[in-house]
Structures are given as structure tokens and as C-alpha cells.
CSV table of C-alpha atoms in Angstrom, one decimal:
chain,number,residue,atom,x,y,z
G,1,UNK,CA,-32.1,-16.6,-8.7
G,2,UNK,CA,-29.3,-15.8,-6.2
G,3,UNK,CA,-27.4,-18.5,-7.3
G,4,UNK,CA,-27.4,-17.3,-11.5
G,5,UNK,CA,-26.3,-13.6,-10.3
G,6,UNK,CA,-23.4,-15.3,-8.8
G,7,UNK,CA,-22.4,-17.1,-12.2
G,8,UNK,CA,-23.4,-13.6,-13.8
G,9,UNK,CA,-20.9,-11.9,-11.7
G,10,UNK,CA,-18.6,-14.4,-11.9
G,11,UNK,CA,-18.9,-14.2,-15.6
G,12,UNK,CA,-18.6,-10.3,-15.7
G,13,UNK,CA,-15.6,-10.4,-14.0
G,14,UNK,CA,-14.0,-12.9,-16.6
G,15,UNK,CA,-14.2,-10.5,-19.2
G,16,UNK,CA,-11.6,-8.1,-20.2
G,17,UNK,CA,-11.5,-4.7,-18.3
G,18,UNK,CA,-14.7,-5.9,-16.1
G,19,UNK,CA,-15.3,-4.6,-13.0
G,20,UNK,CA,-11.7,-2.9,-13.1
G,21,UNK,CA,-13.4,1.0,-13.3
G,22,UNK,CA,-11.7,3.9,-15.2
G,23,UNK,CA,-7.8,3.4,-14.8
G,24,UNK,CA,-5.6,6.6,-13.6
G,25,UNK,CA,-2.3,7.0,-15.2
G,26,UNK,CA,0.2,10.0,-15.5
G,27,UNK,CA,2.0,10.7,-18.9
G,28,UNK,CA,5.1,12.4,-18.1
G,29,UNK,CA,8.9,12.6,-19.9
G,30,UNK,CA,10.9,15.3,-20.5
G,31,UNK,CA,9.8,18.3,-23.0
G,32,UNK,CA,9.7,17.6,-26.6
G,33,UNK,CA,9.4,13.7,-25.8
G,34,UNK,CA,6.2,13.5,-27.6
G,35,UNK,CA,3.8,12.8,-25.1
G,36,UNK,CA,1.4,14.9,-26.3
G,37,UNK,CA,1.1,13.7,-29.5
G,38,UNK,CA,1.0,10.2,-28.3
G,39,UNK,CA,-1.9,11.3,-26.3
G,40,UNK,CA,-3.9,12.9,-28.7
G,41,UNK,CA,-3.4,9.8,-31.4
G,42,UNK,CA,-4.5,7.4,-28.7
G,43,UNK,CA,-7.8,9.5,-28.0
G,44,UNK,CA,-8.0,10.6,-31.6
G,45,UNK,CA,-6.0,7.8,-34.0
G,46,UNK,CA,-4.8,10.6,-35.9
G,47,UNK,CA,-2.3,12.8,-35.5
G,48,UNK,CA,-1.9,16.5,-34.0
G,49,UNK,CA,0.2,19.1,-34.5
G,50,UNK,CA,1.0,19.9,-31.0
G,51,UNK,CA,2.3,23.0,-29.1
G,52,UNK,CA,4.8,22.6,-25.7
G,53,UNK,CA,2.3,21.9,-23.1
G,54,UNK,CA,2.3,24.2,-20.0
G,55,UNK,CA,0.5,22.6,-17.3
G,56,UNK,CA,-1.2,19.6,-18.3
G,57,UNK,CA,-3.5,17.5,-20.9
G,58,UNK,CA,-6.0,14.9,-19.4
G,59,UNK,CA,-8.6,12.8,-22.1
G,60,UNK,CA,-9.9,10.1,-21.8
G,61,UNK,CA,-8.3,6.9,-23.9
G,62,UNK,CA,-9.8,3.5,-24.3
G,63,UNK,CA,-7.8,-0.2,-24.7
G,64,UNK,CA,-8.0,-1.6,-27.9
G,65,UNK,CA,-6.1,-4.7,-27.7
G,66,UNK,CA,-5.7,-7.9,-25.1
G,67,UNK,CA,-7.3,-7.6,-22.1
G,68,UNK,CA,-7.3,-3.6,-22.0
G,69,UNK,CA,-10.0,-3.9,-24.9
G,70,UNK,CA,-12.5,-1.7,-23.5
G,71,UNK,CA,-10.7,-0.3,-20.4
G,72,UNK,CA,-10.8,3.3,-20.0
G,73,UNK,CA,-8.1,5.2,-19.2
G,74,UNK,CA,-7.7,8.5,-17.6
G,75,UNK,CA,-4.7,10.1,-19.0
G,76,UNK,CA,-3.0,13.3,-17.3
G,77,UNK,CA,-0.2,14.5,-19.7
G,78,UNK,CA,1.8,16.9,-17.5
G,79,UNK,CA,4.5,19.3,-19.3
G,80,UNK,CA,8.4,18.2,-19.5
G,81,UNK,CA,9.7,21.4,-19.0
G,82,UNK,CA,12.4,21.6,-16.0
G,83,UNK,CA,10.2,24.5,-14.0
G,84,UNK,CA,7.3,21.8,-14.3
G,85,UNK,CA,8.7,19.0,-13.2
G,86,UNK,CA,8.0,19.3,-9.5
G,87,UNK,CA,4.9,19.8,-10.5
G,88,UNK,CA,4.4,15.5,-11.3
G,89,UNK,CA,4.4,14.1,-8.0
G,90,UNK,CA,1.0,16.0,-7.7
G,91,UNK,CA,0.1,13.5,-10.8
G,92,UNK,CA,1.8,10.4,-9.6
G,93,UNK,CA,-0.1,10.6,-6.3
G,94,UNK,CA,-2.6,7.4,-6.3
G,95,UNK,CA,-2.2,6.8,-9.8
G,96,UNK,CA,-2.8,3.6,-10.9
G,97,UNK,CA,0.2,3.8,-13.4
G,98,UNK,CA,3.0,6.1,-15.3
G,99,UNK,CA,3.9,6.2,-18.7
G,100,UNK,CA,7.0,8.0,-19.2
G,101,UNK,CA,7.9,8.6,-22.8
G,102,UNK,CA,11.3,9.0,-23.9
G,103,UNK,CA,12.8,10.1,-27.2
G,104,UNK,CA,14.9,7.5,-28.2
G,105,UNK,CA,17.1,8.9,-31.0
G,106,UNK,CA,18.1,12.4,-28.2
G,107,UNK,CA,20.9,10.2,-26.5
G,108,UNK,CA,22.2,13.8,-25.1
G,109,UNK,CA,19.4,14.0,-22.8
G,110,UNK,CA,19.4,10.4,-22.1
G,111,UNK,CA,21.0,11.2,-18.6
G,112,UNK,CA,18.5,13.8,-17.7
G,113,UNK,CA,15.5,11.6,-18.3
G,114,UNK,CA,17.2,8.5,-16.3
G,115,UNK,CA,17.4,11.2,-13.4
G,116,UNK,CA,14.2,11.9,-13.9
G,117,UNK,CA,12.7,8.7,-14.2
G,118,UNK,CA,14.7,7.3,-11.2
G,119,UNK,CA,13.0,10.0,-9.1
G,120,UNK,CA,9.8,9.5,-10.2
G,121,UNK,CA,9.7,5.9,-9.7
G,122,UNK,CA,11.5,5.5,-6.5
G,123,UNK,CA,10.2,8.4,-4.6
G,124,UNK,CA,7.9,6.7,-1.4
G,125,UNK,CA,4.3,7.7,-2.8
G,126,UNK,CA,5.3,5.7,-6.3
G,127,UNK,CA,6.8,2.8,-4.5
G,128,UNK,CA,5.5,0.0,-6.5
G,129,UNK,CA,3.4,1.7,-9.4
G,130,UNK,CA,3.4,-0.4,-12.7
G,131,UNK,CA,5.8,2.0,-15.1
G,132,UNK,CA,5.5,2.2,-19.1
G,133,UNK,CA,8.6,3.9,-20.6
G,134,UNK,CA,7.3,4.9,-24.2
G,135,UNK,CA,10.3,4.2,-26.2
G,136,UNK,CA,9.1,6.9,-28.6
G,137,UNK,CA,10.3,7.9,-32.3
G,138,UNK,CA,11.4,4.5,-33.2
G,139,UNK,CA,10.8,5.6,-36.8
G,140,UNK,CA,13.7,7.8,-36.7
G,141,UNK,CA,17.5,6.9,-38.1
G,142,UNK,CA,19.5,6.2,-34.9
G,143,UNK,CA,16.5,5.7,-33.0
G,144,UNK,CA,18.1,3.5,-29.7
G,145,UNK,CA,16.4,0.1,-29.3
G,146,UNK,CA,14.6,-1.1,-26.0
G,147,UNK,CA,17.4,-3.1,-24.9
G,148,UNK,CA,19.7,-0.4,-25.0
G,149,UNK,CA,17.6,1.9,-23.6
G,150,UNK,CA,17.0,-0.5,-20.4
G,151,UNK,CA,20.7,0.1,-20.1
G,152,UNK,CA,20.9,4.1,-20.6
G,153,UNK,CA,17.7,4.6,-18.2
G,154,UNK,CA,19.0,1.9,-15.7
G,155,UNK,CA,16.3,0.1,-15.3
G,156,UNK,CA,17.5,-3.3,-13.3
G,157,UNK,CA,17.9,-0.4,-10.3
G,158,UNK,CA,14.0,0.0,-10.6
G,159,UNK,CA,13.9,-4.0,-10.6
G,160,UNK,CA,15.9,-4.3,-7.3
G,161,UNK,CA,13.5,-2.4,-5.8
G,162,UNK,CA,9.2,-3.1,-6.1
G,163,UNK,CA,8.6,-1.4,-9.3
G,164,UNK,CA,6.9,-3.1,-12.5
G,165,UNK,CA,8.0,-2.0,-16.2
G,166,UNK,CA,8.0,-2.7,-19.3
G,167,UNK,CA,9.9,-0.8,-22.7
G,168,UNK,CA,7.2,-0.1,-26.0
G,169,UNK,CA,9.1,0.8,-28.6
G,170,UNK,CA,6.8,3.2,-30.5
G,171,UNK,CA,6.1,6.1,-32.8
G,172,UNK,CA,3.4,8.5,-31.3
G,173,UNK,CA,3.0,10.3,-34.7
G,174,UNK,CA,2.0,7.1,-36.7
G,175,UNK,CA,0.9,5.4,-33.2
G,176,UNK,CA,2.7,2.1,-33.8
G,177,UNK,CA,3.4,0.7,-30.3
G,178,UNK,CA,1.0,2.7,-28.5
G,179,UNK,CA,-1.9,0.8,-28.0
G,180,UNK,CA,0.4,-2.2,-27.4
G,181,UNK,CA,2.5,0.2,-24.6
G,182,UNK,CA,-1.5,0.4,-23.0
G,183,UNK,CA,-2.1,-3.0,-22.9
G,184,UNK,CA,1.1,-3.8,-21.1
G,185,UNK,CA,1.0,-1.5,-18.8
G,186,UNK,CA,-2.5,-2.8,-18.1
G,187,UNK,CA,-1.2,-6.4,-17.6
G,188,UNK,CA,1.5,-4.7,-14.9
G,189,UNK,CA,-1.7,-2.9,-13.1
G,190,UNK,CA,-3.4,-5.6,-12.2
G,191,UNK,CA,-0.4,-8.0,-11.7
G,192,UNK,CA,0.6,-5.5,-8.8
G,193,UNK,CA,-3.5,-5.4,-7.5
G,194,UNK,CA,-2.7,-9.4,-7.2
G,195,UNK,CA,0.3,-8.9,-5.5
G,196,UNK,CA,-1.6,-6.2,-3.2
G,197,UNK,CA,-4.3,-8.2,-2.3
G,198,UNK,CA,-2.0,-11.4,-1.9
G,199,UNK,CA,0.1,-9.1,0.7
G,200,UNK,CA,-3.2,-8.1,2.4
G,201,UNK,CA,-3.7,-11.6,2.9
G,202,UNK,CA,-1.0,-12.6,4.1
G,203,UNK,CA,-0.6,-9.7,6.8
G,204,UNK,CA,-4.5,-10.6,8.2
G,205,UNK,CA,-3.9,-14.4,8.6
């Protein structure tokens, strides 16, 4: 008996999203990025007319693809605008992840969201959290493409320090990319709980 639970568990924890509980993540980017309406076509698969949001969203949003298939995710989409934005690091505290989306065709802004971003990711309570950047409105003429925006947001700085990320080019208002953006941002999460638990190790031999 004692011996088939431990193939059972074994077994559970094989499958995708097993045993990994409901994952925490903070949507934020500057105002009028989209973030909203990515949030409500991942929760929805439709899409929203959306209003500036003042304060925050938070749903619920499940993994459809890889390994994310079935892994909830608690989304807290927390408003752009520049009063808010001291406001996030009461978001990015113990979060399992960020997405920050970006519109990619407003290269006027571009500077403001790398300052932002850069912020975010390297202030001490983030160090190391897995990062999404949403490379939203690809469907747009001029729309900038992930390589580029690697380059505007300045993203080998994040690289030279612990930080995890990966670019999703994406269009939050048909919802290509996004479920794809999830699942790599999942694969980041539990890359750095490996690399956690490996450090853990290490530090009680």
C-alpha cells in the first residue's frame, strides 16, 4: 500500500502543473499598454472593451498550452498610470512572476517603460523573479519586433544580474501570443524553484 502511494505521488508530480498550487503573478506596464485587455481575453478568450484601470484587476486565468495546461494563475493587473506606479512593488512582493506588457509600435515611450521595467526587476524584493515582457500589438504597422525590443528595453542588463525573461510577441485584442507568453513564463517559474532548491542545497551541505 505504502509503496503504490509513492508511485502515485510520484506519478502526480510528473504531470503538468501537479502539485505546483495556484501561481501569483503581477501584470504591470505603463497605461494604455493593453494589459487589461490581455487580461480579460486570457480569463475570457474574447475580447473587452476596457476602460484605464485605477487601482487594480485580479482573475483568475488557467494554462492552456505545454506544461502550464491546467495551472492556475492568479493575475493582479495593477494600473500604468505615473501616480500608480509606486503602487507595484506592493504587487511584486512574493510574486511568483511579472508580466510586463509593452506596446510595441509607441517607440516614444519606449524609454519610460525601460525605466520602469529596470526598476521593477532590479529592485532587492524582485531580485531573481522569472519576467514576461508582453510584446503587445504586434498586429499593428510598425509594430517593433522582439529582437529589437530586447535592445530598446535593455534587457542583457537584466541578464547580468539573476533575473529570468523571455519576449512574447502578442496581440492581447485577438490573444495571439498570450497563452504562449503564460507558458513561458511558467517554464522560467519553475526553472528558478530548481535553481532555489539547488542553492538551498548547496548552502546545507
Amino acid at each position: 500500500m505504502g509503496a503504490n502511494m509513492g508511485k502515485s505521488s510520484l506519478l502526480l508530480d510528473a504531470l503538468p502543473g501537479a502539485g505546483v498550487g495556484t501561481m501569483h503573478i503581477a501584470m504591470l506596464g505603463l497605461d494604455s499598454a493593453g494589459k487589461t485587455t490581455a487580461l480579460y481575453r486570457l480569463k475570457f478568450d474574447q475580447y473587452l472593451n476596457t476602460v484605464p484601470t485605477i487601482g487594480f484587476n485580479c482573475e483568475k486565468v488557467k494554462g492552456t498550452l505545454g506544461r502550464a495546461k491546467g495551472v492556475t494563475f492568479l493575475v493582479w493587473d495593477v494600473g500604468g498610470q505615473e501616480k500608480l506606479r509606486p503602487l507595484w512593488k506592493s504587487y511584486t512582493r512574493c510574486t511568483d512572476g511579472i508580466v510586463f506588457v509593452l506596446d510595441s509600435v509607441d517607440t516614444e515611450r519606449m524609454e519610460e517603460a525601460k525605466m520602469e521595467l529596470l526598476r521593477t526587476a532590479k529592485s532587492p524584493e524582485n531580485s531573481g523573479v522569472p519576467i514576461l515582457i508582453l510584446a503587445n500589438k504586434q498586429d499593428l504597422p510598425n509594430a517593433r519586433e522582439p529582437k529589437d525590443i530586447e535592445k530598446l528595453l535593455g534587457l542583457h542588463e537584466l541578464c547580468s544580474g539573476s533575473s529570468l525573461y523571455h519576449v512574447q510577441p502578442a496581440c492581447a485584442i485577438t490573444g495571439d501570443g498570450l497563452h504562449e507568453g503564460l507558458e513561458a513564463l511558467y517554464e522560467l517559474i519553475i526553472k528558478r524553484r530548481k535553481l532555489v532548491k539547488q542553492c538551498k542545497k548547496k548552502l546545507t551541505r
